[in-house]
Coordinates of C-alpha atoms in Angstrom, one line a residue:
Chain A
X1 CA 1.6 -13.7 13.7
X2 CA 4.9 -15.4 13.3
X3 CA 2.7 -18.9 13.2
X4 CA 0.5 -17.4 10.5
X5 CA 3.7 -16.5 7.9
X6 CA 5.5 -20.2 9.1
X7 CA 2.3 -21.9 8.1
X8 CA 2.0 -20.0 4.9
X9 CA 5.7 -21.2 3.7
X10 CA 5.3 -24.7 4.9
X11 CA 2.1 -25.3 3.3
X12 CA 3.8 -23.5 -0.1
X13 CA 3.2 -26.0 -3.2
X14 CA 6.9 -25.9 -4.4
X15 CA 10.2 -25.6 -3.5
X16 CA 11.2 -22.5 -1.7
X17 CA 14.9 -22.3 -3.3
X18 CA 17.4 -22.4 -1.1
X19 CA 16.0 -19.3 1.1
X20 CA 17.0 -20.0 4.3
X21 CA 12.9 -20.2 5.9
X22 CA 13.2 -19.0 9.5
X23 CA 15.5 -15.7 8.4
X24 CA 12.6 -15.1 5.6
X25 CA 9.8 -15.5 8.1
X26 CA 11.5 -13.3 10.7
X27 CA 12.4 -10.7 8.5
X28 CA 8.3 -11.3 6.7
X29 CA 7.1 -10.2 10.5
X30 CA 9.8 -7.6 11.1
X31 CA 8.6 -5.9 7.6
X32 CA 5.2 -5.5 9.3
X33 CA 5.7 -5.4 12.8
X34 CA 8.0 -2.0 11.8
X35 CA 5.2 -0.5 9.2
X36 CA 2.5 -0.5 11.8
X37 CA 4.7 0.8 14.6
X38 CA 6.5 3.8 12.0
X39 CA 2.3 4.3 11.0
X40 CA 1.5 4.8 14.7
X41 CA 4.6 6.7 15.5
X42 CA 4.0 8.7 12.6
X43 CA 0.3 9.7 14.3
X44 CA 1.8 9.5 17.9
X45 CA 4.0 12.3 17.0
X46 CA 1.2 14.5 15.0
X47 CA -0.1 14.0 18.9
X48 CA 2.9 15.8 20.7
X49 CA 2.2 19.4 21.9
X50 CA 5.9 20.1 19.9
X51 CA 5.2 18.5 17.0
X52 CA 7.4 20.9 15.1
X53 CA 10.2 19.7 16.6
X54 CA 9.2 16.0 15.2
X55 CA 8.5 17.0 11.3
X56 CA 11.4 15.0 10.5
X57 CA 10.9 12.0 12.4
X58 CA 6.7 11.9 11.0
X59 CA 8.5 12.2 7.4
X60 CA 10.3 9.2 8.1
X61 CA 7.9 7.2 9.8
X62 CA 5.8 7.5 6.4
X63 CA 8.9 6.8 4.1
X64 CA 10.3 4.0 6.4
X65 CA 6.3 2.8 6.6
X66 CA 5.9 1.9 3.2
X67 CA 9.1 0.6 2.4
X68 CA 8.4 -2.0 4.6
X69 CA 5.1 -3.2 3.7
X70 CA 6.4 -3.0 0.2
X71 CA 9.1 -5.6 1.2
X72 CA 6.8 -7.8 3.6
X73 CA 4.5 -7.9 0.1
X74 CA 8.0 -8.8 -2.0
X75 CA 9.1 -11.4 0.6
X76 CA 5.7 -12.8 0.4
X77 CA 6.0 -13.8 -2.5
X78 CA 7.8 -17.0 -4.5
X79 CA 6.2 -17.8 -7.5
X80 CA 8.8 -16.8 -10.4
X81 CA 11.1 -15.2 -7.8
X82 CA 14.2 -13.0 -8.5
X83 CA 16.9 -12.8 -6.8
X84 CA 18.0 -8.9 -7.7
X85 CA 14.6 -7.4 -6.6
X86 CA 14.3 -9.3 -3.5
X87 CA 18.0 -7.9 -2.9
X88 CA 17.3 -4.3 -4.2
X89 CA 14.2 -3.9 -1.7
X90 CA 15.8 -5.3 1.0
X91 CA 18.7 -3.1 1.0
X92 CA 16.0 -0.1 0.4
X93 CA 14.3 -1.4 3.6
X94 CA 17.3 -2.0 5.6
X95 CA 18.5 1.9 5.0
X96 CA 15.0 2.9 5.9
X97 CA 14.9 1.1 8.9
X98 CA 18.1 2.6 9.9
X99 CA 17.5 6.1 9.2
X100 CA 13.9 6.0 11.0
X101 CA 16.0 4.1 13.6
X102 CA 18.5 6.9 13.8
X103 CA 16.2 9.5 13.8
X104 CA 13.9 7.8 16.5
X105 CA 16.4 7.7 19.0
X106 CA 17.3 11.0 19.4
X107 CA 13.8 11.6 20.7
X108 CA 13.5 8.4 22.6
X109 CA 14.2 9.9 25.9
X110 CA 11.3 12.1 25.7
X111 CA 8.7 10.3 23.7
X112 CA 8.0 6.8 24.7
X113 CA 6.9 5.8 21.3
X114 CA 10.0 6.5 19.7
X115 CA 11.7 4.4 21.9
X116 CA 9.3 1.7 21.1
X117 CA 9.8 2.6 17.7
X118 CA 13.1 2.6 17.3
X119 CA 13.4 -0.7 19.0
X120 CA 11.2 -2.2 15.7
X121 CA 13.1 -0.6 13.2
X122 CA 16.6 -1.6 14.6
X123 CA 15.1 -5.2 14.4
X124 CA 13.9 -5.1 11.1
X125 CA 17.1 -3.4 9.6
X126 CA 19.0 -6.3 11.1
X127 CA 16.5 -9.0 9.7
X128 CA 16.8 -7.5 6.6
X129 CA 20.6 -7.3 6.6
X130 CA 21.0 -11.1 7.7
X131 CA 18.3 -11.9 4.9
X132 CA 20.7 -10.4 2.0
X133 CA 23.7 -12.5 3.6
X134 CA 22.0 -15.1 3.8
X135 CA 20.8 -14.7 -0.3
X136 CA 24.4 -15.5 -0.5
Chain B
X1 CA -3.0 13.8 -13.5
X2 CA 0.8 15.7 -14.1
X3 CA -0.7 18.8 -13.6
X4 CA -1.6 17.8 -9.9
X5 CA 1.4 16.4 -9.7
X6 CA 3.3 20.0 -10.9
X7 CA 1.0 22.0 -8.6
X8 CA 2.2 20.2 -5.6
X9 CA 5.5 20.5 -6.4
X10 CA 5.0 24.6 -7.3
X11 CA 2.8 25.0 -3.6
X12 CA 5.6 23.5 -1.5
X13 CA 6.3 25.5 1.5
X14 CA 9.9 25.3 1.1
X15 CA 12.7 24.7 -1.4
X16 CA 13.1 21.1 -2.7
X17 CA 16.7 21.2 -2.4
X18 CA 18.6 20.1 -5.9
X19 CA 16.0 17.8 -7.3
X20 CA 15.4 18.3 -10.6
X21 CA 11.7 19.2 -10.8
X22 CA 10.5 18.5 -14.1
X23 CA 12.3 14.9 -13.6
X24 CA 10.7 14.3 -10.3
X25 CA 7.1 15.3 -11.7
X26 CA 7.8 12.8 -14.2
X27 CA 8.8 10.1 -11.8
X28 CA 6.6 10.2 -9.6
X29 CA 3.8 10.2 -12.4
X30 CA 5.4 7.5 -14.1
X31 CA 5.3 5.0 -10.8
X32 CA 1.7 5.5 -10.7
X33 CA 1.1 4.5 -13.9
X34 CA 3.2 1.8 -13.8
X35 CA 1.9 0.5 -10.4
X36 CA -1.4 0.7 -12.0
X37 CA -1.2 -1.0 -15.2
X38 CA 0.8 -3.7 -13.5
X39 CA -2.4 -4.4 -10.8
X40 CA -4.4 -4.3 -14.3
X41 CA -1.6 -6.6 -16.2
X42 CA -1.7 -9.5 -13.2
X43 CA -5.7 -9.5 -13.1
X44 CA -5.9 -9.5 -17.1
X45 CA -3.3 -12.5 -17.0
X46 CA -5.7 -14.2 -14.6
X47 CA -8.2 -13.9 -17.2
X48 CA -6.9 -15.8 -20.3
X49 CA -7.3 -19.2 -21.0
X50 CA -3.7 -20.4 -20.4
X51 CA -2.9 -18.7 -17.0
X52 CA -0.8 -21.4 -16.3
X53 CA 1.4 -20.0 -18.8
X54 CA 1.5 -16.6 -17.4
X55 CA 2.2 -17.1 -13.8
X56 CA 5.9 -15.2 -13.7
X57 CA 4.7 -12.5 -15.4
X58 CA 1.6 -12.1 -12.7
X59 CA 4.2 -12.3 -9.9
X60 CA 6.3 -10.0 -11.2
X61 CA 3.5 -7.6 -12.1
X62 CA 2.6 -8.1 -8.5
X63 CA 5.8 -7.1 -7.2
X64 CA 6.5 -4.1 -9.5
X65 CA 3.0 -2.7 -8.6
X66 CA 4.0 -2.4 -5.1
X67 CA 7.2 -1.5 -5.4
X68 CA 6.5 1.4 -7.3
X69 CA 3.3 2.7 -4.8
X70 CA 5.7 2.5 -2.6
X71 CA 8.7 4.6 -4.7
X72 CA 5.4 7.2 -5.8
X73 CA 4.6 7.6 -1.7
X74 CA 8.2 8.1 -0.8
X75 CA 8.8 10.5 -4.3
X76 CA 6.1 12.9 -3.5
X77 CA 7.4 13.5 0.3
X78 CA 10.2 16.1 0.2
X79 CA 10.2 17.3 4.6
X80 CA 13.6 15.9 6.0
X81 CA 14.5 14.7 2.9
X82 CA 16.8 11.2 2.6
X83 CA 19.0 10.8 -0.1
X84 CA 20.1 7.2 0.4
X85 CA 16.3 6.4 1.0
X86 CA 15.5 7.8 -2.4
X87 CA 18.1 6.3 -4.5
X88 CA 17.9 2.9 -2.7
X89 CA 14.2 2.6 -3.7
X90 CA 14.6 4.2 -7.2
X91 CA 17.2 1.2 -7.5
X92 CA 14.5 -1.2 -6.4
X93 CA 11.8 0.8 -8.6
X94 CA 14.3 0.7 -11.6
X95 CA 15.2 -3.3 -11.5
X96 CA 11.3 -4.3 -10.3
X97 CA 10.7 -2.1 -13.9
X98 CA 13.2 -3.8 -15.6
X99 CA 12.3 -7.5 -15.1
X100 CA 8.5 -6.4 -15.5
X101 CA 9.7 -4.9 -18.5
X102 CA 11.5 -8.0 -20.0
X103 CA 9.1 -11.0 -18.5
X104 CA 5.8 -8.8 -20.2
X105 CA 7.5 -8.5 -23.6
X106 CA 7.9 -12.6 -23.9
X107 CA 4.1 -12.2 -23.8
X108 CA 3.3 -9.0 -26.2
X109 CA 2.7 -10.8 -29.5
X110 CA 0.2 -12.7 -27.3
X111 CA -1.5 -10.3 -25.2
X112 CA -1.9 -7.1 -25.9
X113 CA -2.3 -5.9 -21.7
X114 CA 1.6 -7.5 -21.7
X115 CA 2.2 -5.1 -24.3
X116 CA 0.8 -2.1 -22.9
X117 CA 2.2 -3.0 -19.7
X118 CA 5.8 -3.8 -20.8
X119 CA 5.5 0.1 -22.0
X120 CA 4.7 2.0 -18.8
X121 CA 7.3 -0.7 -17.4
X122 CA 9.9 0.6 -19.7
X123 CA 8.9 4.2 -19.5
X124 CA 9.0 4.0 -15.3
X125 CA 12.3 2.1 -15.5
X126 CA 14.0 4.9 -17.8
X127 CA 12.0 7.8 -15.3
X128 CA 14.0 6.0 -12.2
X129 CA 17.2 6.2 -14.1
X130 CA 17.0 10.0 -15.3
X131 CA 15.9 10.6 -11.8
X132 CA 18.8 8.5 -10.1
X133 CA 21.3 10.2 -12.6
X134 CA 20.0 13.8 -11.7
X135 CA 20.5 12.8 -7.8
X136 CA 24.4 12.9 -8.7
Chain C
X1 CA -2.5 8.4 -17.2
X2 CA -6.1 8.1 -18.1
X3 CA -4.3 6.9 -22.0
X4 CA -3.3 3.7 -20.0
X5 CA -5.9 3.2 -18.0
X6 CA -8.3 2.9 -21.0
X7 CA -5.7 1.1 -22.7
X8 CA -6.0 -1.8 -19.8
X9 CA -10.5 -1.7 -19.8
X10 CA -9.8 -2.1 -23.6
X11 CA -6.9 -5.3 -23.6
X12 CA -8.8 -7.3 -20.3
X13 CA -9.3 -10.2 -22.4
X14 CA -12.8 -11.0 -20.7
X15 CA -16.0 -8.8 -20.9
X16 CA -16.2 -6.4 -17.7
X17 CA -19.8 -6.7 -17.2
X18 CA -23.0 -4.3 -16.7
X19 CA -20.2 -1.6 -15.2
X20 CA -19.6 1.8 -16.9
X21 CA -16.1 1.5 -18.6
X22 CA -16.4 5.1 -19.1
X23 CA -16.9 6.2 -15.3
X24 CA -15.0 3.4 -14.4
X25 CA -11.7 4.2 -15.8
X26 CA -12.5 8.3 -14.2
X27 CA -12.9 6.5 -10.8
X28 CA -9.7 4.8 -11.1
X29 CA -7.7 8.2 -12.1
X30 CA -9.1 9.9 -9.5
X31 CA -8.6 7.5 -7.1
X32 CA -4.5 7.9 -7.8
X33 CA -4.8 11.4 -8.7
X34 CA -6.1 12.0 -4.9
X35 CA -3.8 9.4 -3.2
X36 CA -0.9 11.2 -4.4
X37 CA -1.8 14.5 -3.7
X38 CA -3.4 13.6 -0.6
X39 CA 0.2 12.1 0.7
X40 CA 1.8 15.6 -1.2
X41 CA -0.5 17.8 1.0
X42 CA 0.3 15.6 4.6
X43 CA 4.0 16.4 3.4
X44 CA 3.7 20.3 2.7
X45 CA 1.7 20.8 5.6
X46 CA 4.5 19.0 7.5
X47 CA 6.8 21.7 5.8
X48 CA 4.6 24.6 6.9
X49 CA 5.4 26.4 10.1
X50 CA 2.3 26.4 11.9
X51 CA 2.2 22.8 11.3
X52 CA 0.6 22.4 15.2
X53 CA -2.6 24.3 13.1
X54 CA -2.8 21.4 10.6
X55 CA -2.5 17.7 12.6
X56 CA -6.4 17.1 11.9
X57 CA -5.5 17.8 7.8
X58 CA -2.4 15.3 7.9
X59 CA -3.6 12.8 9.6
X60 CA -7.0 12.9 7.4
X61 CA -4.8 13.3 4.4
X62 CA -3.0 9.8 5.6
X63 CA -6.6 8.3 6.1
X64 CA -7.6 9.9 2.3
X65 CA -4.4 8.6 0.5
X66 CA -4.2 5.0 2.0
X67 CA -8.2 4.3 1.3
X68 CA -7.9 5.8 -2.2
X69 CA -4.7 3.5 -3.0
X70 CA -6.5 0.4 -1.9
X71 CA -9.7 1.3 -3.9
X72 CA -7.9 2.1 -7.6
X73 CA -6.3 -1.2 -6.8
X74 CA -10.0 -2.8 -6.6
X75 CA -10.8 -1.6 -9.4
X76 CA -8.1 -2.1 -11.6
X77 CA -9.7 -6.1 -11.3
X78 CA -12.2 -7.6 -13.0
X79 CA -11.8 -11.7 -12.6
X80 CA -13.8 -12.6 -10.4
X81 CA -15.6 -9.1 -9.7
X82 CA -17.7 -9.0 -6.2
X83 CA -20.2 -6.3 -6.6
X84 CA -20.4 -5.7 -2.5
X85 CA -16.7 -5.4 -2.0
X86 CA -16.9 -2.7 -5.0
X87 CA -19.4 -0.8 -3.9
X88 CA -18.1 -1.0 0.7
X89 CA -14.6 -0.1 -1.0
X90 CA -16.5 2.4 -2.7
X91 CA -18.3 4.1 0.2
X92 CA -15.5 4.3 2.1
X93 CA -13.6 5.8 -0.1
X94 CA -16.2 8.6 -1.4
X95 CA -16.7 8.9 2.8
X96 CA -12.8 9.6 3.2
X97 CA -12.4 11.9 0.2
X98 CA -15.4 14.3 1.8
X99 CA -14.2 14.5 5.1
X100 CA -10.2 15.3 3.5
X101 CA -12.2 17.9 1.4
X102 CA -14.0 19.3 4.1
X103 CA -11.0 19.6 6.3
X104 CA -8.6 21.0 3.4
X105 CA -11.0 24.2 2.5
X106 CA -11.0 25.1 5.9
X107 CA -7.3 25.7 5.0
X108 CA -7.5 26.5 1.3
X109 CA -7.4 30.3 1.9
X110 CA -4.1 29.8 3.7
X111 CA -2.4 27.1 2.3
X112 CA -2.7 26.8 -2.0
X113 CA -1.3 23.0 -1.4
X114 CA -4.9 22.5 0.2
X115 CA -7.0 24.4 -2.3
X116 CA -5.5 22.2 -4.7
X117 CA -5.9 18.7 -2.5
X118 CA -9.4 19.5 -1.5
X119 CA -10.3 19.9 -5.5
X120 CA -8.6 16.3 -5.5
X121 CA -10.8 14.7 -3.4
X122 CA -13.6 16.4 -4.2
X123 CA -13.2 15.0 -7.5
X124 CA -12.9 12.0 -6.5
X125 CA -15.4 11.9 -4.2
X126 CA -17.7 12.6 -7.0
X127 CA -16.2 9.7 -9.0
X128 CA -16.7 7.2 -6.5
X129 CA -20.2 8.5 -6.2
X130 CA -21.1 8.2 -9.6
X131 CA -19.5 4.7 -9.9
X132 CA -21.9 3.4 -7.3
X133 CA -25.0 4.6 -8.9
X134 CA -24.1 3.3 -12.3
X135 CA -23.8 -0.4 -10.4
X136 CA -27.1 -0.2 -9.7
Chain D
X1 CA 3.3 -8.4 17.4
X2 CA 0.4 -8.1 19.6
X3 CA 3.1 -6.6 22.0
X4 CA 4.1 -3.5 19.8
X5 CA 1.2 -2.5 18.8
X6 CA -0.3 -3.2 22.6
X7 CA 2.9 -0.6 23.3
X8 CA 2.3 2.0 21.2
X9 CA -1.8 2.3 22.0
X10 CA 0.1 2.9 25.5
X11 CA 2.4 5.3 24.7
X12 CA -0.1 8.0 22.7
X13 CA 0.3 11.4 23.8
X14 CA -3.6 12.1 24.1
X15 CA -6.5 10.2 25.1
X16 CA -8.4 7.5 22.5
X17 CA -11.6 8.7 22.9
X18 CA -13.9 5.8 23.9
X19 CA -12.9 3.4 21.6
X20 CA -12.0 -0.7 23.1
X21 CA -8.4 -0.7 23.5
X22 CA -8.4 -4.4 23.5
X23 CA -10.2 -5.0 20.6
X24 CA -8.8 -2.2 19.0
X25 CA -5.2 -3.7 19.5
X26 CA -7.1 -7.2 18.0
X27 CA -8.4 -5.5 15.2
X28 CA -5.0 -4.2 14.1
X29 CA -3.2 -7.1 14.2
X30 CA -6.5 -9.1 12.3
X31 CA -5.9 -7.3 10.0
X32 CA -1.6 -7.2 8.9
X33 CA -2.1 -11.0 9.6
X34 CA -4.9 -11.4 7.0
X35 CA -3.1 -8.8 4.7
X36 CA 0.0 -11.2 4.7
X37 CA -1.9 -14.4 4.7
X38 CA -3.4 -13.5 1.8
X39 CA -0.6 -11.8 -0.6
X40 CA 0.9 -15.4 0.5
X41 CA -2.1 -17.7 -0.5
X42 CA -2.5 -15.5 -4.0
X43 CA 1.0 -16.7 -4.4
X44 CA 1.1 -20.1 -2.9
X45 CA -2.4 -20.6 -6.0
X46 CA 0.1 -19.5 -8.6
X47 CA 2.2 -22.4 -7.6
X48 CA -0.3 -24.8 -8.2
X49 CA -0.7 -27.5 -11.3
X50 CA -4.3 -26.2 -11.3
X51 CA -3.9 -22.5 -11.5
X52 CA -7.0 -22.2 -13.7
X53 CA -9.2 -23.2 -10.8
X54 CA -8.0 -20.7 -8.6
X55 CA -8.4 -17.7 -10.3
X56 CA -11.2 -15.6 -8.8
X57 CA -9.3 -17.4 -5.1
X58 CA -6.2 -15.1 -6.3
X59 CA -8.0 -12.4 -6.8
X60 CA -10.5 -12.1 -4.0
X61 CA -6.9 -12.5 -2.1
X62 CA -5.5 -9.3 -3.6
X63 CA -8.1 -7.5 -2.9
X64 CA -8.9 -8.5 0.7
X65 CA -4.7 -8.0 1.5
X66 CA -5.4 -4.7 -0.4
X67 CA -8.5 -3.5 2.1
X68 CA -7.0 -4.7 5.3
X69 CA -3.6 -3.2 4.9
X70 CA -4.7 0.0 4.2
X71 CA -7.8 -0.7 7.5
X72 CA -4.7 -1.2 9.7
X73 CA -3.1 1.7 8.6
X74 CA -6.5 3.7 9.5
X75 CA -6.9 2.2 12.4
X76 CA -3.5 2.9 13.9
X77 CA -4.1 6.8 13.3
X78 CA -5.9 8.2 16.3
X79 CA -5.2 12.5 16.0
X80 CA -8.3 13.9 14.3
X81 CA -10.1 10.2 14.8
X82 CA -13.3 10.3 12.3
X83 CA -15.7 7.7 13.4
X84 CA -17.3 7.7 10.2
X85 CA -14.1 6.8 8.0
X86 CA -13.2 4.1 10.8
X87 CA -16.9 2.7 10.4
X88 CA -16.7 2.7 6.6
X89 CA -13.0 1.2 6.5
X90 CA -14.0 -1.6 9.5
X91 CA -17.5 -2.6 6.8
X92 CA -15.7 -2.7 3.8
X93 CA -12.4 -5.3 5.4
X94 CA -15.7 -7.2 7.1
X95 CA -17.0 -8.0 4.0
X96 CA -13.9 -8.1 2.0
X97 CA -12.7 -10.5 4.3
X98 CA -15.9 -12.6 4.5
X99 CA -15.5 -13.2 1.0
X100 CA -12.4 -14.4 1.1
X101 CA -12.9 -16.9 3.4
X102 CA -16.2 -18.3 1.9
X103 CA -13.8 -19.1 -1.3
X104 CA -11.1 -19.9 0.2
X105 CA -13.0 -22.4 2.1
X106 CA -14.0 -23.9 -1.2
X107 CA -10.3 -24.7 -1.7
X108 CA -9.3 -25.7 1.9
X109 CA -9.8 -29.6 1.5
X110 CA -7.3 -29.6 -1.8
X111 CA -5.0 -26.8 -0.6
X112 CA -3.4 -26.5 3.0
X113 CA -2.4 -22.5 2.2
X114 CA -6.3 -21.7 1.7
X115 CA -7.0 -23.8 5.3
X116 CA -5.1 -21.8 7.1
X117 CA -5.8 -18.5 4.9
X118 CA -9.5 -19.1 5.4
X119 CA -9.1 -19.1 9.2
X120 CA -7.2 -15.5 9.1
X121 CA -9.9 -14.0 7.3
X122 CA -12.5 -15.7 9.6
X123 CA -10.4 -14.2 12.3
X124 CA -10.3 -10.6 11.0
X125 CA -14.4 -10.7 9.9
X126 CA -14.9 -11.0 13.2
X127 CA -12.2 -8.5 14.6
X128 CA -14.0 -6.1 12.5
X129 CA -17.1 -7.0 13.8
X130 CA -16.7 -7.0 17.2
X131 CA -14.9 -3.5 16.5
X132 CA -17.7 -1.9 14.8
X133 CA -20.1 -3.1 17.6
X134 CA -17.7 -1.3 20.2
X135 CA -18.0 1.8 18.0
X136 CA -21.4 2.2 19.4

């Protein structure tokens, strides 16, 4: 995948600003990496015999799902870019990520997938927090 | 279509905390709008004659459009409600509005789509702020 | 909402073809009008406390809003127009809407956030159904 | 990316039924590469002196990025699987896909981003393909 998005920004007909390239790519693939694994989470957890006891963490899957193929769309993107909404989504993606994150791990000792899942979001909250440092 | 909206919101399970209902409804209605005219706005700029002119405003259509899916998805979910989640994306929904708003309107006295669009731009971007304002 | 989605048909600088403007611009309201309420129902059913009873109806609610998002999107463009990637998107999405109907009056009696989603889809089913036959 | 998503087909609570693992795994991650290849080569056209010639290449993009993110969301639900909706889904990002790559192959000598955009939807025709033949 990550060869796919690198491609797709070398082969980019104009200047890319001065976006540092291999934090935008890495955060590109952490955006979707994270929504597929909070979709699947969200369904792994519909799966659980208790699945009362993970109404929370399906909500946030969902929320913390689309957020993030919202920003993999945004990041995507370069034509005309601006600055404030590529900040705004990030930091609405990063607190996503987070809070799935945090809400992952308190069941990641008895459901593998959360464990898994947690893993993705803490790596795409931190992708998207060294993106917005590095937008200066 | 606010009438389906309302009767979600009236046949909810349980209480929807503070949220100001008649401002969510609205909200949440408005982000579909917008996200739809916007996916109609970028395709119409494809079709003039001087698309070369109008290639911001079709990336920034494209942006808002997805931001505001998103914001509509994450609105209309209310289990294990997030606070930060929902103002961070209203932020993202309100500036992705905002700049719609402003790069359609250079085009309005030229193309009537860029005028309807810069409308449900502005309308979403004011529902965002009421509904951030309401959050306290 | 259907205000502005006329509003767009209208402005699209470009004829639209042999297509129905009329049940055109229905299919694309329904098609929003059932994503949202599709991803209100997965959320109140989430809220209710037999939610163990009601997996099936979520995840097929998930299924409903996703394909009915991506298909008011295909719709919403003209340039360019593929007939066979209208009318797949098409089937699918009539296919989805049936089976979310199906499942949601098995629960209608018991849950009015159902009643109300299964009218959704089944409007929308319809939609998408007409729209097919009018493309000949 | 493969890896997560290889992970959390492992880590489901219940059994898949008889669908291919493997392919299914393929399949999923087809399709978010395709979905983000695409939103990128729409873009990357925008960028071009020659926008005008690209037009219906930017918008057969959107609406191929469209299909497959909302087939990989399907096909990374599994509770209250519906063959039919998969089927439907996996026939619509076949053909959405195809199309892409057929124009975007018309491109792929002038512009580098349609190459390699050409060769994801190639790739993701054919993950659909093979899927829907393992469907039975």
């Amino acid at each position: 995948m990550t060869h796919h998005i690198q491609s797709m920004l070398e082969t980019y007909p104009k200047g890319l600003g001065d976006i540092d390239k291999t934090k935008l790519a890495e955060c590109i693939e952490a955006c979707l990496e994270c929504s597929q694994t909070c979709t699947a989470c969200a369904d792994a957890c519909l799966s659980e015999e208790k699945v009362s006891d993970l109404v929370k963490c399906i909500r946030t899957n969902l929320d913390c799902a689309d957020i993030c193929a919202a920003t993999g769309n945004v990041l995507s993107r370069h034509t005309g870019y601006d600055a404030n909404i590529t900040r705004r989504i990030l930091e609405a993606c990063r607190d996503a990520c987070r809070a799935c994150a945090d809400e992952c791990e308190t069941h990641a000792s008895m459901h593998e997938h959360c464990r898994v899942c947690a893993e993705a979001c803490r790596r795409c909250e931190q992708a998207c927090a060294d993106l917005i440092t590095s937008l200066g």
